[in-house]
Amino acid sequence: MDPTFAIVNWADGSLDSPKLRSSTKKLGQLKGIFRDEDSWQRMDHETVVYRVWWWEPVTPGTEGGLFWGTTEILPGRVGQEYFMTHGHQHAVLDRAEFYGTVAGKGMLILRDENSRNRHEEMSPGSLHYIAGKTAHRVVNTGDTPLRFVACWPSDAGHDYATIAENGFGMRVMENHGKPSVMGDGEV
Ligand code: M6P
Ligand code: ZN
């Protein structure tokens, strides 16, 4: 296959490219992300929380290029909190990104440079523009895998440290069988 082409299965977002890269995040790699540390400790740390497959048509760091990826977040919870991505802002802070939902049900959590939170519901077909200078995280609020595609600048990079320090200010917890968005400290 020509390296400037990839095949997307639009029904499930899966990607086929000779240069496909992938990563798997297991529960054990998400220490400190979920609020209920005791429940996290008791769970099997080998449990897969999410996987990412992505295509880098240009070298990371290239200005003006784009990357494309698909993320699958498995259904599950740590205590009352739904499985979610680590979450990040871009190392080159002003870089934006698109997320597009393919399957499942979720919530996109956003935190802008002034620490203002916003959330957007994700369902098949929903397209989300993540402005620059905005930290982003995805939560699977359903009981099936949540799959979304993403497109981001090849020089954006990932900054996980700022989020680790400041948090997102907002969490999505199950409350009487339904997802409920609450402040970090709220019970
Ligand atoms: C999307 C993109 C990727 C990101 C992935 C998982 O596919 O935004 O850049 O790596 O989601 O998110 P995180 O890096 O926060 O774990
Ligand atoms: Zn991003």
PDB file of C-alpha atoms and ligand atoms in Angstrom:
ATOM      1  CA  MET A   1       0.000   0.000   0.000  1.00  0.00           C
ATOM      2  CA  ASP A   2       1.196   3.491  -0.740  1.00  0.00           C
ATOM      3  CA  PRO A   3       2.382   4.932   2.608  1.00  0.00           C
ATOM      4  CA  THR A   4       0.320   8.078   1.977  1.00  0.00           C
ATOM      5  CA  PHE A   5      -2.868   5.983   2.182  1.00  0.00           C
ATOM      6  CA  ALA A   6      -4.655   4.199   4.987  1.00  0.00           C
ATOM      7  CA  ILE A   7      -7.990   2.406   5.040  1.00  0.00           C
ATOM      8  CA  VAL A   8     -10.570   3.383   7.626  1.00  0.00           C
ATOM      9  CA  ASN A   9     -13.541   1.166   8.310  1.00  0.00           C
ATOM     10  CA  TRP A  10     -16.081   3.896   9.005  1.00  0.00           C
ATOM     11  CA  ALA A  11     -18.431   1.425  10.669  1.00  0.00           C
ATOM     12  CA  ASP A  12     -16.098   0.888  13.618  1.00  0.00           C
ATOM     13  CA  GLY A  13     -13.241   3.368  13.055  1.00  0.00           C
ATOM     14  CA  SER A  14     -10.642   0.621  12.645  1.00  0.00           C
ATOM     15  CA  LEU A  15      -7.565   1.578  10.723  1.00  0.00           C
ATOM     16  CA  ASP A  16      -5.317  -0.283   8.342  1.00  0.00           C
ATOM     17  CA  SER A  17      -2.031   1.276   7.326  1.00  0.00           C
ATOM     18  CA  PRO A  18       1.424  -0.198   6.777  1.00  0.00           C
ATOM     19  CA  LYS A  19       2.729   2.370   9.248  1.00  0.00           C
ATOM     20  CA  LEU A  20       0.115   1.774  11.918  1.00  0.00           C
ATOM     21  CA  ARG A  21       1.255   2.343  15.510  1.00  0.00           C
ATOM     22  CA  SER A  22      -0.616   1.224  18.591  1.00  0.00           C
ATOM     23  CA  SER A  23      -0.600   1.423  22.348  1.00  0.00           C
ATOM     24  CA  THR A  24      -2.573  -0.230  25.127  1.00  0.00           C
ATOM     25  CA  LYS A  25      -3.329   1.363  28.482  1.00  0.00           C
ATOM     26  CA  LYS A  26      -3.973  -1.014  31.351  1.00  0.00           C
ATOM     27  CA  LEU A  27      -5.394  -0.130  34.737  1.00  0.00           C
ATOM     28  CA  GLY A  28      -1.969  -0.474  36.358  1.00  0.00           C
ATOM     29  CA  GLN A  29      -0.644   2.348  34.151  1.00  0.00           C
ATOM     30  CA  LEU A  30      -3.371   4.726  35.305  1.00  0.00           C
ATOM     31  CA  LYS A  31      -2.331   5.246  38.903  1.00  0.00           C
ATOM     32  CA  GLY A  32      -3.646   8.459  40.410  1.00  0.00           C
ATOM     33  CA  ILE A  33      -6.131   9.037  37.592  1.00  0.00           C
ATOM     34  CA  PHE A  34      -9.242   7.675  39.275  1.00  0.00           C
ATOM     35  CA  ARG A  35     -10.580   9.175  42.482  1.00  0.00           C
ATOM     36  CA  ASP A  36     -11.212   5.907  44.329  1.00  0.00           C
ATOM     37  CA  GLU A  37      -7.635   4.785  44.933  1.00  0.00           C
ATOM     38  CA  ASP A  38      -8.723   1.826  47.115  1.00  0.00           C
ATOM     39  CA  SER A  39     -10.954   0.356  44.410  1.00  0.00           C
ATOM     40  CA  TRP A  40      -8.190   0.909  41.850  1.00  0.00           C
ATOM     41  CA  GLN A  41      -5.750  -0.941  44.115  1.00  0.00           C
ATOM     42  CA  ARG A  42      -8.103  -3.929  44.507  1.00  0.00           C
ATOM     43  CA  MET A  43      -8.753  -4.352  40.758  1.00  0.00           C
ATOM     44  CA  ASP A  44      -6.708  -6.460  38.317  1.00  0.00           C
ATOM     45  CA  HIS A  45      -4.017  -4.088  37.050  1.00  0.00           C
ATOM     46  CA  GLU A  46      -3.775  -6.073  33.814  1.00  0.00           C
ATOM     47  CA  THR A  47      -7.311  -4.993  32.829  1.00  0.00           C
ATOM     48  CA  VAL A  48      -7.204  -3.113  29.531  1.00  0.00           C
ATOM     49  CA  VAL A  49      -8.855   0.309  29.817  1.00  0.00           C
ATOM     50  CA  TYR A  50      -8.187   1.647  26.317  1.00  0.00           C
ATOM     51  CA  ARG A  51      -6.261   1.133  23.123  1.00  0.00           C
ATOM     52  CA  VAL A  52      -5.098   3.622  20.510  1.00  0.00           C
ATOM     53  CA  TRP A  53      -4.110   2.911  16.902  1.00  0.00           C
ATOM     54  CA  TRP A  54      -2.661   5.779  14.939  1.00  0.00           C
ATOM     55  CA  TRP A  55      -0.994   6.701  11.700  1.00  0.00           C
ATOM     56  CA  GLU A  56       1.905   9.132  11.487  1.00  0.00           C
ATOM     57  CA  PRO A  57       2.286  10.037   7.804  1.00  0.00           C
ATOM     58  CA  VAL A  58       5.108  12.423   8.777  1.00  0.00           C
ATOM     59  CA  THR A  59       7.733  12.385  11.519  1.00  0.00           C
ATOM     60  CA  PRO A  60       6.460  13.530  14.936  1.00  0.00           C
ATOM     61  CA  GLY A  61       7.349  17.176  15.476  1.00  0.00           C
ATOM     62  CA  THR A  62       6.898  18.112  11.812  1.00  0.00           C
ATOM     63  CA  GLU A  63       5.260  21.517  11.611  1.00  0.00           C
ATOM     64  CA  GLY A  64       2.214  21.619   9.325  1.00  0.00           C
ATOM     65  CA  GLY A  65       1.532  17.867   9.258  1.00  0.00           C
ATOM     66  CA  LEU A  66      -1.347  15.847  10.728  1.00  0.00           C
ATOM     67  CA  PHE A  67      -1.827  12.516  12.482  1.00  0.00           C
ATOM     68  CA  TRP A  68      -4.898  10.299  12.519  1.00  0.00           C
ATOM     69  CA  GLY A  69      -5.921   7.795  15.171  1.00  0.00           C
ATOM     70  CA  THR A  70      -8.680   5.631  16.572  1.00  0.00           C
ATOM     71  CA  THR A  71      -9.229   5.115  20.295  1.00  0.00           C
ATOM     72  CA  GLU A  72     -11.297   2.387  21.897  1.00  0.00           C
ATOM     73  CA  ILE A  73     -12.229   2.762  25.576  1.00  0.00           C
ATOM     74  CA  LEU A  74     -13.630  -0.398  27.129  1.00  0.00           C
ATOM     75  CA  PRO A  75     -16.697  -0.177  29.350  1.00  0.00           C
ATOM     76  CA  GLY A  76     -15.970  -0.330  33.065  1.00  0.00           C
ATOM     77  CA  ARG A  77     -15.609   1.603  36.276  1.00  0.00           C
ATOM     78  CA  VAL A  78     -13.183   2.131  39.128  1.00  0.00           C
ATOM     79  CA  GLY A  79     -15.568   2.481  42.045  1.00  0.00           C
ATOM     80  CA  GLN A  80     -18.282   4.764  40.634  1.00  0.00           C
ATOM     81  CA  GLU A  81     -15.995   6.432  38.091  1.00  0.00           C
ATOM     82  CA  TYR A  82     -16.159   5.340  34.465  1.00  0.00           C
ATOM     83  CA  PHE A  83     -13.133   4.161  32.482  1.00  0.00           C
ATOM     84  CA  MET A  84     -11.482   7.056  30.665  1.00  0.00           C
ATOM     85  CA  THR A  85      -8.346   8.185  28.894  1.00  0.00           C
ATOM     86  CA  HIS A  86      -5.404   9.613  30.776  1.00  0.00           C
ATOM     87  CA  GLY A  87      -6.138  13.018  29.270  1.00  0.00           C
ATOM     88  CA  HIS A  88      -3.639  15.605  28.134  1.00  0.00           C
ATOM     89  CA  GLN A  89      -3.025  19.042  26.753  1.00  0.00           C
ATOM     90  CA  HIS A  90      -0.697  19.572  23.848  1.00  0.00           C
ATOM     91  CA  ALA A  91       2.994  20.169  24.453  1.00  0.00           C
ATOM     92  CA  VAL A  92       2.718  22.896  21.799  1.00  0.00           C
ATOM     93  CA  LEU A  93      -0.167  24.386  23.715  1.00  0.00           C
ATOM     94  CA  ASP A  94      -2.053  26.196  20.970  1.00  0.00           C
ATOM     95  CA  ARG A  95      -2.531  23.115  18.789  1.00  0.00           C
ATOM     96  CA  ALA A  96      -6.156  22.037  18.230  1.00  0.00           C
ATOM     97  CA  GLU A  97      -7.677  18.606  17.496  1.00  0.00           C
ATOM     98  CA  PHE A  98     -10.826  16.943  16.157  1.00  0.00           C
ATOM     99  CA  TYR A  99     -12.538  13.981  17.841  1.00  0.00           C
ATOM    100  CA  GLY A 100     -15.326  12.136  16.014  1.00  0.00           C
ATOM    101  CA  THR A 101     -17.427   9.437  17.677  1.00  0.00           C
ATOM    102  CA  VAL A 102     -17.949   6.187  15.782  1.00  0.00           C
ATOM    103  CA  ALA A 103     -19.556   3.853  18.330  1.00  0.00           C
ATOM    104  CA  GLY A 104     -20.707   3.853  21.927  1.00  0.00           C
ATOM    105  CA  LYS A 105     -21.564   6.600  24.344  1.00  0.00           C
ATOM    106  CA  GLY A 106     -19.282   8.961  26.215  1.00  0.00           C
ATOM    107  CA  MET A 107     -18.335  12.343  27.517  1.00  0.00           C
ATOM    108  CA  LEU A 108     -15.570  14.654  26.384  1.00  0.00           C
ATOM    109  CA  ILE A 109     -14.170  16.631  29.306  1.00  0.00           C
ATOM    110  CA  LEU A 110     -12.445  19.903  28.488  1.00  0.00           C
ATOM    111  CA  ARG A 111     -10.476  22.354  30.595  1.00  0.00           C
ATOM    112  CA  ASP A 112      -9.292  25.604  29.046  1.00  0.00           C
ATOM    113  CA  GLU A 113      -6.280  27.748  29.891  1.00  0.00           C
ATOM    114  CA  ASN A 114      -8.332  29.707  32.459  1.00  0.00           C
ATOM    115  CA  SER A 115      -9.234  26.413  34.232  1.00  0.00           C
ATOM    116  CA  ARG A 116     -12.805  26.632  32.943  1.00  0.00           C
ATOM    117  CA  ASN A 117     -14.482  23.226  32.440  1.00  0.00           C
ATOM    118  CA  ARG A 118     -16.862  22.125  29.778  1.00  0.00           C
ATOM    119  CA  HIS A 119     -18.218  18.748  28.731  1.00  0.00           C
ATOM    120  CA  GLU A 120     -19.720  17.495  25.494  1.00  0.00           C
ATOM    121  CA  GLU A 121     -21.732  14.307  25.071  1.00  0.00           C
ATOM    122  CA  MET A 122     -20.334  11.820  22.603  1.00  0.00           C
ATOM    123  CA  SER A 123     -22.525   9.530  20.509  1.00  0.00           C
ATOM    124  CA  PRO A 124     -22.108   8.039  17.014  1.00  0.00           C
ATOM    125  CA  GLY A 125     -21.636  10.904  14.558  1.00  0.00           C
ATOM    126  CA  SER A 126     -20.804  13.605  17.097  1.00  0.00           C
ATOM    127  CA  LEU A 127     -17.834  15.697  15.983  1.00  0.00           C
ATOM    128  CA  HIS A 128     -15.873  17.667  18.574  1.00  0.00           C
ATOM    129  CA  TYR A 129     -13.524  20.547  17.936  1.00  0.00           C
ATOM    130  CA  ILE A 130     -10.974  20.792  20.726  1.00  0.00           C
ATOM    131  CA  ALA A 131      -9.536  24.289  20.601  1.00  0.00           C
ATOM    132  CA  GLY A 132      -5.872  24.932  21.346  1.00  0.00           C
ATOM    133  CA  LYS A 133      -4.809  25.511  24.960  1.00  0.00           C
ATOM    134  CA  THR A 134      -7.526  23.084  26.103  1.00  0.00           C
ATOM    135  CA  ALA A 135      -6.872  19.872  28.032  1.00  0.00           C
ATOM    136  CA  HIS A 136      -9.034  16.952  26.873  1.00  0.00           C
ATOM    137  CA  ARG A 137     -10.101  13.566  28.224  1.00  0.00           C
ATOM    138  CA  VAL A 138     -12.723  11.046  27.077  1.00  0.00           C
ATOM    139  CA  VAL A 139     -14.930   8.977  29.399  1.00  0.00           C
ATOM    140  CA  ASN A 140     -16.889   5.879  28.357  1.00  0.00           C
ATOM    141  CA  THR A 141     -20.288   6.313  30.033  1.00  0.00           C
ATOM    142  CA  GLY A 142     -21.913   3.349  28.253  1.00  0.00           C
ATOM    143  CA  ASP A 143     -21.792  -0.412  28.630  1.00  0.00           C
ATOM    144  CA  THR A 144     -20.215  -1.074  25.219  1.00  0.00           C
ATOM    145  CA  PRO A 145     -16.814   0.002  23.852  1.00  0.00           C
ATOM    146  CA  LEU A 146     -16.598   3.696  22.973  1.00  0.00           C
ATOM    147  CA  ARG A 147     -14.721   4.246  19.708  1.00  0.00           C
ATOM    148  CA  PHE A 148     -13.710   7.613  18.333  1.00  0.00           C
ATOM    149  CA  VAL A 149     -11.396   8.862  15.619  1.00  0.00           C
ATOM    150  CA  ALA A 150      -9.034  11.785  16.148  1.00  0.00           C
ATOM    151  CA  CYS A 151      -6.986  14.114  13.969  1.00  0.00           C
ATOM    152  CA  TRP A 152      -4.223  16.261  15.475  1.00  0.00           C
ATOM    153  CA  PRO A 153      -1.176  18.254  14.341  1.00  0.00           C
ATOM    154  CA  SER A 154       2.039  16.278  14.027  1.00  0.00           C
ATOM    155  CA  ASP A 155       3.909  18.829  16.142  1.00  0.00           C
ATOM    156  CA  ALA A 156       1.284  18.967  18.947  1.00  0.00           C
ATOM    157  CA  GLY A 157       2.909  16.413  21.273  1.00  0.00           C
ATOM    158  CA  HIS A 158       1.411  15.372  24.613  1.00  0.00           C
ATOM    159  CA  ASP A 159       1.778  17.099  27.971  1.00  0.00           C
ATOM    160  CA  TYR A 160       0.560  14.765  30.731  1.00  0.00           C
ATOM    161  CA  ALA A 161       2.399  16.461  33.587  1.00  0.00           C
ATOM    162  CA  THR A 162       0.212  19.573  33.820  1.00  0.00           C
ATOM    163  CA  ILE A 163      -2.923  17.449  34.091  1.00  0.00           C
ATOM    164  CA  ALA A 164      -1.283  15.189  36.673  1.00  0.00           C
ATOM    165  CA  GLU A 165      -0.618  18.304  38.731  1.00  0.00           C
ATOM    166  CA  ASN A 166      -3.871  20.244  38.272  1.00  0.00           C
ATOM    167  CA  GLY A 167      -6.412  17.526  37.462  1.00  0.00           C
ATOM    168  CA  PHE A 168      -9.401  18.177  35.213  1.00  0.00           C
ATOM    169  CA  GLY A 169     -11.562  19.782  37.904  1.00  0.00           C
ATOM    170  CA  MET A 170     -14.405  17.518  36.829  1.00  0.00           C
ATOM    171  CA  ARG A 171     -15.241  13.804  36.964  1.00  0.00           C
ATOM    172  CA  VAL A 172     -17.925  11.570  35.487  1.00  0.00           C
ATOM    173  CA  MET A 173     -19.351   9.133  38.031  1.00  0.00           C
ATOM    174  CA  GLU A 174     -22.191   6.663  37.963  1.00  0.00           C
ATOM    175  CA  ASN A 175     -25.040   7.918  40.128  1.00  0.00           C
ATOM    176  CA  HIS A 176     -28.215   5.790  40.430  1.00  0.00           C
ATOM    177  CA  GLY A 177     -27.249   3.965  37.255  1.00  0.00           C
ATOM    178  CA  LYS A 178     -26.690   7.146  35.248  1.00  0.00           C
ATOM    179  CA  PRO A 179     -23.617   9.220  34.390  1.00  0.00           C
ATOM    180  CA  SER A 180     -23.320  12.353  36.439  1.00  0.00           C
ATOM    181  CA  VAL A 181     -20.736  15.083  35.895  1.00  0.00           C
ATOM    182  CA  MET A 182     -19.386  16.496  39.125  1.00  0.00           C
ATOM    183  CA  GLY A 183     -16.646  18.727  40.471  1.00  0.00           C
ATOM    184  CA  ASP A 184     -13.405  17.038  41.524  1.00  0.00           C
ATOM    185  CA  GLY A 185     -14.125  17.228  45.266  1.00  0.00           C
ATOM    186  CA  GLU A 186     -17.893  16.683  45.064  1.00  0.00           C
ATOM    187  CA  VAL A 187     -19.374  13.508  46.562  1.00  0.00           C
TER     188      VAL A 187
HETATM  189  C1  M6P B   1      -6.652  10.322  20.829  1.00  0.00           C
HETATM  190  C2  M6P B   1      -5.594  11.358  20.508  1.00  0.00           C
HETATM  191  C3  M6P B   1      -4.227  10.833  20.870  1.00  0.00           C
HETATM  192  C4  M6P B   1      -4.210  10.371  22.328  1.00  0.00           C
HETATM  193  C5  M6P B   1      -5.306   9.333  22.552  1.00  0.00           C
HETATM  194  C6  M6P B   1      -5.402   8.823  23.996  1.00  0.00           C
HETATM  195  O1  M6P B   1      -6.503   9.246  19.977  1.00  0.00           O
HETATM  196  O2  M6P B   1      -5.865  12.531  21.228  1.00  0.00           O
HETATM  197  O3  M6P B   1      -3.270  11.858  20.675  1.00  0.00           O
HETATM  198  O4  M6P B   1      -2.939   9.863  22.679  1.00  0.00           O
HETATM  199  O5  M6P B   1      -6.553   9.910  22.191  1.00  0.00           O
HETATM  200  O6  M6P B   1      -5.468   9.866  24.934  1.00  0.00           O
HETATM  201  P1  M6P B   1      -4.331  10.084  26.047  1.00  0.00           P
HETATM  202  O7  M6P B   1      -3.056  10.405  25.313  1.00  0.00           O
HETATM  203  O8  M6P B   1      -4.848  11.224  26.863  1.00  0.00           O
HETATM  204  O9  M6P B   1      -4.198   8.828  26.800  1.00  0.00           O
HETATM  205 ZN    ZN B   2      -4.764  15.803  21.998  1.00  0.00          ZN
END
